[in-house]
């Protein structure tokens, strides 16, 4: 009787830890998914990889950090301020750096994007120094307990997953049901044809950068709420992971960003928990390579057959 | 209605269109015929603002549109059904038509949709279907319907008969005359010169980027040079 109870507890503990890893994986994955949306939407419409996207996350986190800790602003206005700042920054970057290269070879645009990424990082270093700031979670550090306290889910996790679900639902509605959203899809499919419909392609591209950058700000705040060390390079690794997630799910596809992001987060956390902390990133990228070998367009990548 | 005056278009170093001038009057069907690579599509793309002319001018309803961005030109009432149809393959038939009405106020769209569905009943049957699953003929109908959704005063059609079975070609051409009867002026680019000349009032014959001949379509249809070069007899 006692032995059976002990065994149950042991297995129950394993099960609980599995569940809690799964939950933190989904939560981390939600952040990747929100960032990946920015990559995938911009890629879908401008056919370019905006490598500065990760650094927009960092700027968003800094704006929120200073609003809260230096200017004592309440949390919600601070987050909104970060969103506004990043939206403006994203549109500005597109105008300044990418728009003049609209008809340039894609390699030139790629190099410009990498340059923009370093420019943002170095500007942040100049403005805010490279000393790490300690970001305090925007939702507090509490948690909700389940199963007599054997499983606890932090507010961070709950808010992150909720934010991801809300963002995905709104975007799905936007691109599927609204005129502007459909115009965005039309541009991503065929820019010349979209122009012949009377769609202003430049304005649509600007709007896409605005949406992606606003999401980057949200992701930055959520990310730093979980991993509180804020430095000018904070956005770079999550940016690359989210880019990986976008490719993993099928670049250009919004559901793909969600799937790729979530899977990537779960794989990363499981690899950390059950295999090796040091190797977790290597494992993540190994999975990506395997997926791309089997399915080069990514999990939900679109390959529409064209009829003649 | 449309007046093109001495336009020149280059693709890198290639001089694709040389000093082309043409006139389209209100209510007409005008056709632009010529061999592959003569510059027909380039002219339409330039009129639509997708390409820029290095010289000359383009007037639509007495307003210069030479430097106007493409979406503004559509707003003015000049639409194009591009070569190769270029419908949005991943969107539904109805979403494609709705994109055609992008410049229109939403209250008029329902009525315009019904008008297009009356013209092309097949599109109504398939309106929830993804456009990529349509047959070639249906895709051409969709492209034309989409072009009409912007309520164009002038509709330019680029090779609407390309790749279609003869019976469908007949149908497409009779639809073009019907659209014209309902008040849309047409500028038609075609390789099927015989068909094009049979429905047009006026024609321009293009050769290596220049207008080689122009005039009354019926007269050109019996012209010996045109017959030899484009009508295959």
PDB file of C-alpha atoms in Angstrom, chain A residues 5 41 50 67 86 95 122 148 168 176 199 205 226 258:
ATOM      1  CA  UNK A   5       1.548   5.252  -3.041  1.00  0.00           C
ATOM      2  CA  UNK A  41       4.664  38.603 -42.882  1.00  0.00           C
ATOM      3  CA  UNK A  50      14.426  41.567 -42.201  1.00  0.00           C
ATOM      4  CA  UNK A  67       8.983  54.008 -19.134  1.00  0.00           C
ATOM      5  CA  UNK A  86       8.557  50.077 -32.439  1.00  0.00           C
ATOM      6  CA  UNK A  95      11.398  53.803 -45.643  1.00  0.00           C
ATOM      7  CA  UNK A 122      25.351  49.758 -31.675  1.00  0.00           C
ATOM      8  CA  UNK A 148      -2.034  20.840  -4.402  1.00  0.00           C
ATOM      9  CA  UNK A 168      -3.045  34.948 -33.870  1.00  0.00           C
ATOM     10  CA  UNK A 176      -8.946  36.525 -44.015  1.00  0.00           C
ATOM     11  CA  UNK A 199      -3.772  48.505 -54.327  1.00  0.00           C
ATOM     12  CA  UNK A 205       4.413  47.068 -47.297  1.00  0.00           C
ATOM     13  CA  UNK A 226      10.619  35.865 -18.424  1.00  0.00           C
ATOM     14  CA  UNK A 258       2.513  29.714 -34.857  1.00  0.00           C
TER      15      UNK A 258
END
